[in-house]
mmCIF file of C-alpha atoms in Angstrom:
data_model
loop_
_atom_site.group_PDB
_atom_site.id
_atom_site.type_symbol
_atom_site.label_atom_id
_atom_site.label_comp_id
_atom_site.label_asym_id
_atom_site.label_seq_id
_atom_site.Cartn_x
_atom_site.Cartn_y
_atom_site.Cartn_z
ATOM 1 C CA MET A 266 -0.169 -0.084 0.108
ATOM 2 C CA PRO A 267 1.926 3.578 -1.047
ATOM 3 C CA LEU A 268 2.593 5.377 2.004
ATOM 4 C CA HIS A 269 1.156 8.931 2.427
ATOM 5 C CA VAL A 270 3.550 10.987 2.920
ATOM 6 C CA PRO A 271 3.223 14.559 4.622
ATOM 7 C CA LEU A 272 3.612 17.734 3.245
ATOM 8 C CA ALA A 273 7.222 19.558 4.902
ATOM 9 C CA PRO A 274 6.774 23.455 5.129
ATOM 10 C CA ALA A 275 8.001 25.270 2.765
ATOM 11 C CA PRO A 276 10.784 27.161 4.228
ATOM 12 C CA ALA A 277 11.862 23.585 5.580
ATOM 13 C CA LEU A 278 12.640 22.250 2.429
ATOM 14 C CA ARG A 279 14.302 25.624 0.884
ATOM 15 C CA SER A 280 16.617 25.790 3.332
ATOM 16 C CA VAL A 281 17.892 22.230 2.580
ATOM 17 C CA LEU A 282 17.451 23.445 -1.047
ATOM 18 C CA ALA A 283 20.108 26.559 -0.293
ATOM 19 C CA ALA A 284 22.214 24.354 1.210
ATOM 20 C CA LEU A 285 22.711 21.817 -0.804
ATOM 21 C CA GLY A 286 23.415 24.863 -3.440
ATOM 22 C CA SER A 287 25.908 26.052 -1.342
ATOM 23 C CA PRO A 288 29.696 24.081 -1.440
ATOM 24 C CA THR A 289 30.320 25.490 2.131
ATOM 25 C CA ALA A 290 27.982 23.870 3.763
ATOM 26 C CA VAL A 291 28.166 19.914 1.797
ATOM 27 C CA ARG A 292 32.085 20.751 2.073
ATOM 28 C CA GLU A 293 32.091 21.162 5.762
ATOM 29 C CA ALA A 294 29.562 18.744 5.469
ATOM 30 C CA ARG A 295 30.578 15.431 7.191
ATOM 31 C CA THR A 296 29.713 13.130 5.115
ATOM 32 C CA PRO A 297 32.320 11.105 2.858
ATOM 33 C CA ALA A 298 29.380 10.761 0.322
ATOM 34 C CA LEU A 299 27.581 13.063 0.073
ATOM 35 C CA ARG A 300 31.217 15.625 -1.239
ATOM 36 C CA SER A 301 31.822 12.888 -3.546
ATOM 37 C CA VAL A 302 28.717 12.223 -5.390
ATOM 38 C CA GLN A 303 28.979 13.082 -8.903
ATOM 39 C CA GLY A 304 25.544 14.832 -10.354
ATOM 40 C CA PRO A 305 22.525 16.586 -9.545
ATOM 41 C CA LEU A 306 21.352 16.260 -5.389
ATOM 42 C CA SER A 307 17.529 16.057 -4.431
ATOM 43 C CA PRO A 308 15.983 16.334 -0.478
ATOM 44 C CA GLU A 309 13.592 14.152 -0.616
ATOM 45 C CA LEU A 310 10.354 12.541 0.992
ATOM 46 C CA PRO A 311 10.042 14.204 3.809
ATOM 47 C CA LEU A 312 9.418 13.210 7.698
ATOM 48 C CA PRO A 313 8.279 14.458 10.872
ATOM 49 C CA VAL A 314 11.135 13.768 13.818
ATOM 50 C CA HIS A 315 9.449 13.432 16.967
ATOM 51 C CA VAL A 316 10.807 13.197 20.463
ATOM 52 C CA LEU A 317 9.309 10.521 22.858
ATOM 53 C CA GLU A 318 9.566 13.411 26.152
ATOM 54 C CA GLN A 319 7.469 11.203 28.397
ATOM 55 C CA ILE A 320 5.734 7.530 28.027
ATOM 56 C CA ALA A 321 2.382 7.902 30.025
ATOM 57 C CA PRO A 322 -0.034 5.785 31.632
ATOM 58 C CA SER A 323 -1.531 3.001 29.292
ATOM 59 C CA SER A 324 -4.839 5.452 29.386
ATOM 60 C CA ASP A 325 -3.262 8.533 28.115
ATOM 61 C CA ALA A 326 -1.466 9.711 25.610
ATOM 62 C CA PRO A 327 2.359 8.795 24.986
ATOM 63 C CA GLN A 328 3.818 12.629 25.234
ATOM 64 C CA THR A 329 5.869 13.956 22.533
ATOM 65 C CA ARG A 330 6.871 16.641 20.311
ATOM 66 C CA LEU A 331 8.260 17.457 17.282
ATOM 67 C CA ALA A 332 11.947 17.993 17.188
ATOM 68 C CA GLY A 333 12.183 18.870 12.743
ATOM 69 C CA TRP A 334 11.849 17.757 10.026
ATOM 70 C CA ARG A 335 14.350 14.902 8.381
ATOM 71 C CA PHE A 336 14.964 14.562 4.142
ATOM 72 C CA LEU A 337 16.510 11.442 2.162
ATOM 73 C CA ILE A 338 19.103 13.981 0.251
ATOM 74 C CA HIS A 339 19.263 10.859 -2.842
ATOM 75 C CA SER A 340 22.186 11.331 -5.677
ATOM 76 C CA GLY A 341 18.997 9.384 -8.789
ATOM 77 C CA ASP A 342 17.179 6.415 -7.000
ATOM 78 C CA ARG A 343 19.826 6.308 -4.093
ATOM 79 C CA ALA A 344 19.959 8.175 -0.233
ATOM 80 C CA VAL A 345 23.436 9.247 0.416
ATOM 81 C CA ALA A 346 22.616 11.303 3.035
ATOM 82 C CA ALA A 347 19.813 12.767 5.293
ATOM 83 C CA ALA A 348 19.397 16.945 5.499
ATOM 84 C CA ASP A 349 17.928 17.835 9.220
ATOM 85 C CA THR A 350 16.012 21.399 9.609
ATOM 86 C CA MET A 351 14.590 22.560 13.350
ATOM 87 C CA LEU A 352 12.022 25.725 13.867
ATOM 88 C CA THR A 353 13.719 28.969 15.043
ATOM 89 C CA PRO A 354 12.828 31.761 16.047
ATOM 90 C CA ASP A 355 12.683 33.228 12.118
ATOM 91 C CA GLY A 356 10.845 30.071 10.979
ATOM 92 C CA TRP A 357 12.454 26.858 9.286
ATOM 93 C CA ALA A 358 15.666 26.684 9.217
ATOM 94 C CA PHE A 359 18.700 23.674 7.785
ATOM 95 C CA SER A 360 20.133 22.109 10.957
ATOM 96 C CA ARG A 361 22.800 19.610 9.281
ATOM 97 C CA PHE A 362 23.932 17.329 7.271
ATOM 98 C CA PHE A 363 24.900 13.560 8.049
ATOM 99 C CA GLU A 364 25.494 10.145 7.045
ATOM 100 C CA GLY A 365 25.381 5.971 8.844
ATOM 101 C CA PRO A 366 23.286 3.199 9.511
ATOM 102 C CA TYR A 367 20.197 4.627 10.136
ATOM 103 C CA ILE A 368 19.792 6.326 6.387
ATOM 104 C CA SER A 369 19.321 2.653 4.200
ATOM 105 C CA SER A 370 17.980 1.490 7.848
ATOM 106 C CA THR A 371 14.948 4.129 6.497
ATOM 107 C CA GLN A 372 14.759 3.156 3.838
ATOM 108 C CA ARG A 373 14.869 -0.322 4.189
ATOM 109 C CA ALA A 374 11.422 0.319 7.001
ATOM 110 C CA LEU A 375 9.768 2.475 4.246
ATOM 111 C CA ARG A 376 9.770 -0.432 1.851
ATOM 112 C CA GLN A 377 8.156 -2.437 4.310
ATOM 113 C CA ALA A 378 5.696 -0.485 5.305
ATOM 114 C CA GLU A 379 4.752 0.097 1.889
ATOM 115 C CA THR A 380 4.187 -3.793 1.801
ATOM 116 C CA LEU A 381 1.195 -3.171 4.745
ATOM 117 C CA LYS A 382 -1.805 -4.181 3.739
ATOM 118 C CA SER A 383 -3.478 -0.607 5.328
ATOM 119 C CA PRO A 384 -2.565 2.963 4.428
ATOM 120 C CA TYR A 385 -0.077 5.090 6.416
ATOM 121 C CA GLN A 386 1.531 8.206 7.324
ATOM 122 C CA PRO A 387 5.181 8.113 8.243
ATOM 123 C CA ARG A 388 7.212 9.676 10.303
ATOM 124 C CA LEU A 389 10.395 9.840 12.892
ATOM 125 C CA LEU A 390 10.117 8.729 16.483
ATOM 126 C CA SER A 391 13.390 8.938 18.697
ATOM 127 C CA VAL A 392 13.228 7.426 22.039
ATOM 128 C CA PRO A 393 16.501 9.884 23.607
ATOM 129 C CA GLY A 394 16.404 7.493 26.672
ATOM 130 C CA LEU A 395 17.488 4.541 24.576
ATOM 131 C CA TYR A 396 19.200 5.883 21.492
ATOM 132 C CA MET A 397 16.278 4.609 19.505
ATOM 133 C CA LEU A 398 15.180 5.932 16.548
ATOM 134 C CA THR A 399 11.900 4.055 14.797
ATOM 135 C CA LEU A 400 9.564 4.461 12.061
ATOM 136 C CA TRP A 401 6.690 5.476 13.112
ATOM 137 C CA LEU A 402 3.539 4.501 10.657
ATOM 138 C CA HIS A 403 0.408 7.197 11.733
ATOM 139 C CA GLN A 404 -3.232 6.051 10.765
ATOM 140 C CA ASP A 405 -4.746 9.148 9.472
ATOM 141 C CA ILE A 406 -2.851 9.840 6.395
ATOM 142 C CA GLU A 407 -4.608 13.613 6.260
ATOM 143 C CA ALA A 408 -3.014 14.113 10.068
ATOM 144 C CA ASP A 409 -0.688 17.531 9.967
ATOM 145 C CA GLY A 410 1.934 15.339 10.375
ATOM 146 C CA SER A 411 4.225 17.807 12.550
ATOM 147 C CA ALA A 412 1.409 17.493 15.295
ATOM 148 C CA GLY A 413 -0.436 14.193 17.312
ATOM 149 C CA ALA A 414 0.786 11.677 19.153
ATOM 150 C CA PRO A 415 1.325 7.866 18.531
ATOM 151 C CA ALA A 416 -2.346 6.634 18.952
ATOM 152 C CA PRO A 417 -2.621 2.926 20.578
ATOM 153 C CA ALA A 418 -3.163 0.571 17.074
ATOM 154 C CA ASP A 419 -0.124 2.490 14.857
ATOM 155 C CA LEU A 420 3.324 1.082 13.696
ATOM 156 C CA LEU A 421 6.642 1.406 15.034
ATOM 157 C CA ILE A 422 9.235 -0.117 13.148
ATOM 158 C CA PRO A 423 12.732 -0.185 15.157
ATOM 159 C CA LEU A 424 15.531 1.373 12.797
ATOM 160 C CA ALA A 425 19.192 -0.832 13.370
ATOM 161 C CA PRO A 426 21.098 -0.193 15.309
ATOM 162 C CA ALA A 427 17.890 -1.030 17.549
ATOM 163 C CA PRO A 428 18.767 -0.732 21.621
ATOM 164 C CA PRO A 429 19.405 -4.114 22.884
ATOM 165 C CA GLY A 430 16.958 -7.139 22.980
ATOM 166 C CA ILE A 431 14.457 -4.970 20.585
ATOM 167 C CA VAL A 432 14.794 -6.491 17.223
ATOM 168 C CA ALA A 433 15.251 -4.342 14.531
ATOM 169 C CA HIS A 434 12.182 -3.964 11.855
ATOM 170 C CA ARG A 435 10.290 -6.499 13.227
ATOM 171 C CA PRO A 436 6.653 -4.061 12.757
ATOM 172 C CA HIS A 437 5.709 -3.754 16.595
ATOM 173 C CA ARG A 438 1.924 -2.049 17.619
ATOM 174 C CA VAL A 439 2.634 0.901 19.771
ATOM 175 C CA ALA A 440 -0.077 -0.381 21.744
ATOM 176 C CA ASP A 441 2.443 -3.508 22.546
ATOM 177 C CA LEU A 442 5.705 -1.832 22.290
ATOM 178 C CA LEU A 443 5.744 1.503 24.123
ATOM 179 C CA PRO A 444 5.314 -0.483 27.898
ATOM 180 C CA MET A 445 8.487 -2.603 26.771
ATOM 181 C CA MET A 446 9.980 0.963 26.646
ATOM 182 C CA GLY A 447 8.184 2.287 29.125
ATOM 183 C CA LEU A 448 10.032 -0.290 31.481
ATOM 184 C CA ARG A 449 13.430 -0.255 29.791
ATOM 185 C CA LEU A 450 13.344 3.571 30.796
ATOM 186 C CA THR A 451 12.416 3.013 34.366
ATOM 187 C CA SER A 452 14.462 0.629 34.768
ATOM 188 C CA GLY A 453 17.583 1.734 34.236
ATOM 189 C CA ARG A 454 18.957 -0.580 32.004
ATOM 190 C CA PRO A 455 22.248 0.335 29.721
ATOM 191 C CA ALA A 456 20.833 1.417 25.722
ATOM 192 C CA ALA A 457 22.837 0.888 23.100
ATOM 193 C CA SER A 458 26.124 3.738 22.893
ATOM 194 C CA ALA A 459 24.727 7.324 20.970
ATOM 195 C CA ALA A 460 28.176 7.203 19.517
ATOM 196 C CA SER A 461 27.837 3.701 17.466
ATOM 197 C CA SER A 462 24.419 4.135 16.662
ATOM 198 C CA GLY A 463 25.012 8.000 14.761
ATOM 199 C CA PRO A 464 23.170 10.860 15.481
ATOM 200 C CA LEU A 465 19.681 11.425 16.399
ATOM 201 C CA LEU A 466 17.559 14.236 16.017
ATOM 202 C CA THR A 467 16.388 14.942 19.805
ATOM 203 C CA ALA A 468 16.187 18.485 20.369
ATOM 204 C CA PRO A 469 16.411 21.527 18.002
ATOM 205 C CA ALA A 470 19.836 22.785 18.422
#
C-alpha cells in the first residue's frame, strides 16, 4: 500500500535546497558520500521527527514533541545522506547533513511499510533515553504530520541499530512496544551507545 508522505513546511525544504546549493555547506558537512557524489542531489521523502518525551500511563497518550523535519538526500534513486531542519525564532532553518546506518535502515523500513495492507503516514519517532529511532506509521493519513501523538494501533518499526533486546525492522503496535520501552526507561537498563548508533535528532539545536 503506498505511503502518504506528509507535506513538509515550504521554508524547511527551501533551507535544504539552499544548503545543497552552497559549496561551503556541502564541503564542511561530515558526509564523505555527499561530498564525493557527481551529479545533482535532491531532498526527498520528508519525514517529521517527533521525540518521545514521556510514556504516560496506559490510559493517556504518550507525550511527544516535534523536533524537526528530515529529508533523505538522493543521488538518482539512491539515498546518500540526510538533512535535518529545525525550527528557529525566524522560522524553519537547515541544521545539518549526516550519513550513517540510519539512512539505509530508514529506506528499508519504508519499503517494509509499503508492503502492508493498510495505508499509513510515515513519521520518525526518537526515544532519546534508549538511543532509539523508529519509523512511526500513523493511521490517520490526513493528519498534520507535525502534530499528534502515537495512537495505540499505529505501528513502530525500530531502525537499526536498535537497543539490546529490541529487534530492528520488526513492526510493533504502539500499544505493545511502548510499555516495553517504558519499563526499560524506568529500570535504567543501559542502551546502545549513541556514538555507535549515529545521530539522532532529539532537539532543535
